[in-house]
Short mmCIF file of C-alpha atoms and ligand atoms in Angstrom, two decimals:
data_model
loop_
_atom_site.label_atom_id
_atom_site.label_comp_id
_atom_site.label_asym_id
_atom_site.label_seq_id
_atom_site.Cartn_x
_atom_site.Cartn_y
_atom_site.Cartn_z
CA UNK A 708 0.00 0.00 0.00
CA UNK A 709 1.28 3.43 -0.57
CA UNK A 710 0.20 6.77 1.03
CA UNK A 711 -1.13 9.66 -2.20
CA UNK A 712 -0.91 13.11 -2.15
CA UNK A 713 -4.38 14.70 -1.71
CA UNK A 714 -4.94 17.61 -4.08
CA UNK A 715 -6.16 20.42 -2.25
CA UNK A 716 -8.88 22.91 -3.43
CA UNK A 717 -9.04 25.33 -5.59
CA UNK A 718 -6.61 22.47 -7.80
CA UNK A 719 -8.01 22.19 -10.97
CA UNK A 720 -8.65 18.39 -11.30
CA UNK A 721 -11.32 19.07 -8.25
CA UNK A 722 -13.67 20.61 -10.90
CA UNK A 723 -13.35 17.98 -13.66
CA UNK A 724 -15.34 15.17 -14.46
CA UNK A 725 -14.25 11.38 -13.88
CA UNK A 726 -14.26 8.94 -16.60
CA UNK A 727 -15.96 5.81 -16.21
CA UNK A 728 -13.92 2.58 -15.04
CA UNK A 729 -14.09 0.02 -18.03
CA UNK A 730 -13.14 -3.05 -16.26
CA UNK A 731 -12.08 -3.95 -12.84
CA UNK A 732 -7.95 -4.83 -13.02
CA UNK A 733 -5.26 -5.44 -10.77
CA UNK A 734 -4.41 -1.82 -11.65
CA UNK A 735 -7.76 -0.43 -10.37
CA UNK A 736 -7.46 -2.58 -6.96
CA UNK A 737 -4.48 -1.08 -6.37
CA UNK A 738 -5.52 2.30 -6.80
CA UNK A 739 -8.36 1.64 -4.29
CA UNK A 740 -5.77 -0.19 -1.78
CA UNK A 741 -3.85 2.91 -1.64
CA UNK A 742 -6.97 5.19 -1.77
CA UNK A 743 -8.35 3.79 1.26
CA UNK A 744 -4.78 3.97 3.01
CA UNK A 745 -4.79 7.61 1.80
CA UNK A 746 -8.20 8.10 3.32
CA UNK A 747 -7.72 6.47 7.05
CA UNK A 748 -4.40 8.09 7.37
CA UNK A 749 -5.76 11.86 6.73
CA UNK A 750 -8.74 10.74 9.20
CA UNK A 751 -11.08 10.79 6.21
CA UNK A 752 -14.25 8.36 5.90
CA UNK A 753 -14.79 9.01 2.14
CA UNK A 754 -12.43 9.42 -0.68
CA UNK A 755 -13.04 10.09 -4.42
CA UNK A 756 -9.73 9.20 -6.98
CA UNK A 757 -9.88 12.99 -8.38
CA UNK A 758 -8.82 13.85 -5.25
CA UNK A 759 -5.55 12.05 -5.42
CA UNK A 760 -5.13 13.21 -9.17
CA UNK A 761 -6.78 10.62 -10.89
CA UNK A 762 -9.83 11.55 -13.41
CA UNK A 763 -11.64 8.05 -12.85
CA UNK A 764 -14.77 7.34 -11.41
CA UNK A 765 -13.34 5.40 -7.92
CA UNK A 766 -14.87 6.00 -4.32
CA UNK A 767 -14.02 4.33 -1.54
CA UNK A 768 -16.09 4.83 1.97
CA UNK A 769 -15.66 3.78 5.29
CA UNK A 770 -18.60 1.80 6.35
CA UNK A 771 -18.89 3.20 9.74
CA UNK A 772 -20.69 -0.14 11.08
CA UNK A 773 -17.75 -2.49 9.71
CA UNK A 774 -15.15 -0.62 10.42
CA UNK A 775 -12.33 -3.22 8.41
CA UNK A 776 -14.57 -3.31 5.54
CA UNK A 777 -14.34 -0.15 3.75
CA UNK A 778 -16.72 0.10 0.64
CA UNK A 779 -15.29 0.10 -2.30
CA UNK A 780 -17.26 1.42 -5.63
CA UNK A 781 -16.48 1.70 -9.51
CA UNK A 782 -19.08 3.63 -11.24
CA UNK A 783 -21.15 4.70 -8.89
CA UNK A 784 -24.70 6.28 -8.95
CA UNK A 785 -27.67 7.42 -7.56
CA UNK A 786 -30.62 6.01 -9.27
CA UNK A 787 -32.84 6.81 -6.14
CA UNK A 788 -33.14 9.46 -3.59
CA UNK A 789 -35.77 10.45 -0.87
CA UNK A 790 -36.11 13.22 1.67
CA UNK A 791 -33.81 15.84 2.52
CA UNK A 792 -32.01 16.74 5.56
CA UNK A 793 -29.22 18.99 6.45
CA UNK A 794 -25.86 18.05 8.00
CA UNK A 795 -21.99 19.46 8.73
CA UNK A 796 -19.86 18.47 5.90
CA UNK A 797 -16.24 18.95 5.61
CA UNK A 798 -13.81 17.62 2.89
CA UNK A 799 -10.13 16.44 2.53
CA UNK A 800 -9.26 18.72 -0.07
CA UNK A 801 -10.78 21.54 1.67
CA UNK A 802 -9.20 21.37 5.22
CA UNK A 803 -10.77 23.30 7.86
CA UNK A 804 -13.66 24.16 6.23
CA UNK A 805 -16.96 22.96 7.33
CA UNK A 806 -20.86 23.94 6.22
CA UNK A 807 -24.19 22.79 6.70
CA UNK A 808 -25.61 21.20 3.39
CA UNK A 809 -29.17 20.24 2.54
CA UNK A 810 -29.29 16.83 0.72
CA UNK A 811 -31.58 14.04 0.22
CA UNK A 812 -31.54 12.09 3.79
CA UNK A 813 -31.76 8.08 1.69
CA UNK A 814 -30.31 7.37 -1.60
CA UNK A 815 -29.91 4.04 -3.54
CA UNK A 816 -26.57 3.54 -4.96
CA UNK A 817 -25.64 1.42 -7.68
CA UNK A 818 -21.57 0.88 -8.63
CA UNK A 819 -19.36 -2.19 -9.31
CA UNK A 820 -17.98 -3.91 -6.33
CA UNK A 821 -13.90 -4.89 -6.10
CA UNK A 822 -14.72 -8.16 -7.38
CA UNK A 823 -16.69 -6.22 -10.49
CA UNK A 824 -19.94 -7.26 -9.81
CA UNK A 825 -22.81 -4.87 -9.67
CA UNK A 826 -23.89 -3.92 -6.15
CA UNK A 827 -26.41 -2.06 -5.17
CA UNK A 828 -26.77 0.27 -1.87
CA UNK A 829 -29.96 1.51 0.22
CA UNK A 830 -28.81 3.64 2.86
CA UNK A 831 -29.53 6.56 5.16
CA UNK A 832 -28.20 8.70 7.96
CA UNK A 833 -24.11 9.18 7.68
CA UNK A 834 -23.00 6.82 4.75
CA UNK A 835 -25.72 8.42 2.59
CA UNK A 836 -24.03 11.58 3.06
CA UNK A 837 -20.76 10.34 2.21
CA UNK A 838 -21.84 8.64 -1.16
CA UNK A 839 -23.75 11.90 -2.05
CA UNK A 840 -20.69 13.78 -1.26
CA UNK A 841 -18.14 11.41 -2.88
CA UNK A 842 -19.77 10.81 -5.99
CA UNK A 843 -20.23 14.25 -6.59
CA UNK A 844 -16.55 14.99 -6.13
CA UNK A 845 -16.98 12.38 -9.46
CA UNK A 846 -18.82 14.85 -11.60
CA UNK A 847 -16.36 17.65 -10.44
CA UNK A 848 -18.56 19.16 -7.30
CA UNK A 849 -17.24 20.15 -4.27
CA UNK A 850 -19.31 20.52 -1.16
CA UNK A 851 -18.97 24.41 -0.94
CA UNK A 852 -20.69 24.63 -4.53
CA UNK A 853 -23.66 23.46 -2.98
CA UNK A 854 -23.94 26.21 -0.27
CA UNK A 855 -25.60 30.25 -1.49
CA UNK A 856 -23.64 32.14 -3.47
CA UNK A 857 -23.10 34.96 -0.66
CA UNK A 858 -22.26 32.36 1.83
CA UNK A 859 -19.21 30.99 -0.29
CA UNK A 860 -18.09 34.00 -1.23
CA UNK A 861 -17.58 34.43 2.54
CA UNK A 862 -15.78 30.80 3.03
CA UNK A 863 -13.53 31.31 -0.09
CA UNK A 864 -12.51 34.88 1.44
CA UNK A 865 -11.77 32.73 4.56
CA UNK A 866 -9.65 30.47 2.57
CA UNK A 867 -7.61 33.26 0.38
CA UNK A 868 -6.97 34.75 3.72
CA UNK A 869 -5.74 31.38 5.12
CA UNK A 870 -3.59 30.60 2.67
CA UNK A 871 -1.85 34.15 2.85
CA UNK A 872 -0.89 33.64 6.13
CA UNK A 873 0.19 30.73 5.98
CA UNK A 874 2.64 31.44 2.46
ZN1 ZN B 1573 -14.66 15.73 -0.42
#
């Protein structure tokens, strides 16, 4: 397993969308071995492969009740969603930024598994979130582009300002 560099906001591959995985190889396995080291060592519980750089459509999600078993996914989707709740977010490649953000509360999620069968996902509460928020970092959406216009302008001032101080 090896430890990749998470590409931190506003880099441009954040806002591009993923390609679609054609077949489940060695390769892609050990992309999502070193995605989900990537993920537990930052303290993460979700992790989509632009965020390390890679344009493919990749998740990988801790599944908070098995804890060993992270969730791996290859094309994944929502073909289903229902009710809508709001909830703290934060993201990886946006570090110490967090926002409330108004989703659906249950989605169903379809993808290819690791062992590149079809799976299928019916899920509230946290891991719902998660999905919602991973796949969209799929089709180049980041959590903040979700929130009011006035409201982000006010975060990415915040984040300008950061960065500044920190250079
Ligand atoms: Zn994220």
């Amino acid at each position: 397993m090896a430890k990749l560099e998470i590409k931190i906001y506003p880099d441009k591959i954040l806002k591009k969308k993923s390609l679609s995985v054609k077949k489940v190889t060695e390769k892609e396995k050990k992309l999502a071995t070193d995605m989900i080291e990537t993920m537990r060592s930052a303290n993460g519980i979700g992790l989509a492969a632009p965020q390390v750089g890679i344009r493919r459509r990749i998740i990988v999600v801790e599944d908070m009740e098995a804890r060993n078993s992270p969730l791996v996914l290859f094309n994944p989707k929502v073909v289903k969603k229902k009710g809508k709740c709001s909830f703290y977010e934060g993201c990886l490649s946006v570090p110490q930024v967090t926002s409330d953000i108004t989703r659906p509360e249950s989605v169903t999620v379809e993808a290819i598994g690791l062992d590149g069968k079809e799976v299928k996902i019916d899920t509230d509460g946290l891991l719902a979130r998660v999905l919602q928020h991973e796949i969209d970092h799929l089709d180049g959406i980041i959590f903040i582009d979700r929130i009011g216009f006035l409201r982000r302008k006010g975060i990415l001032k915040h984040i300008s300002k950061k960065v500044c101080v920190e250079l």
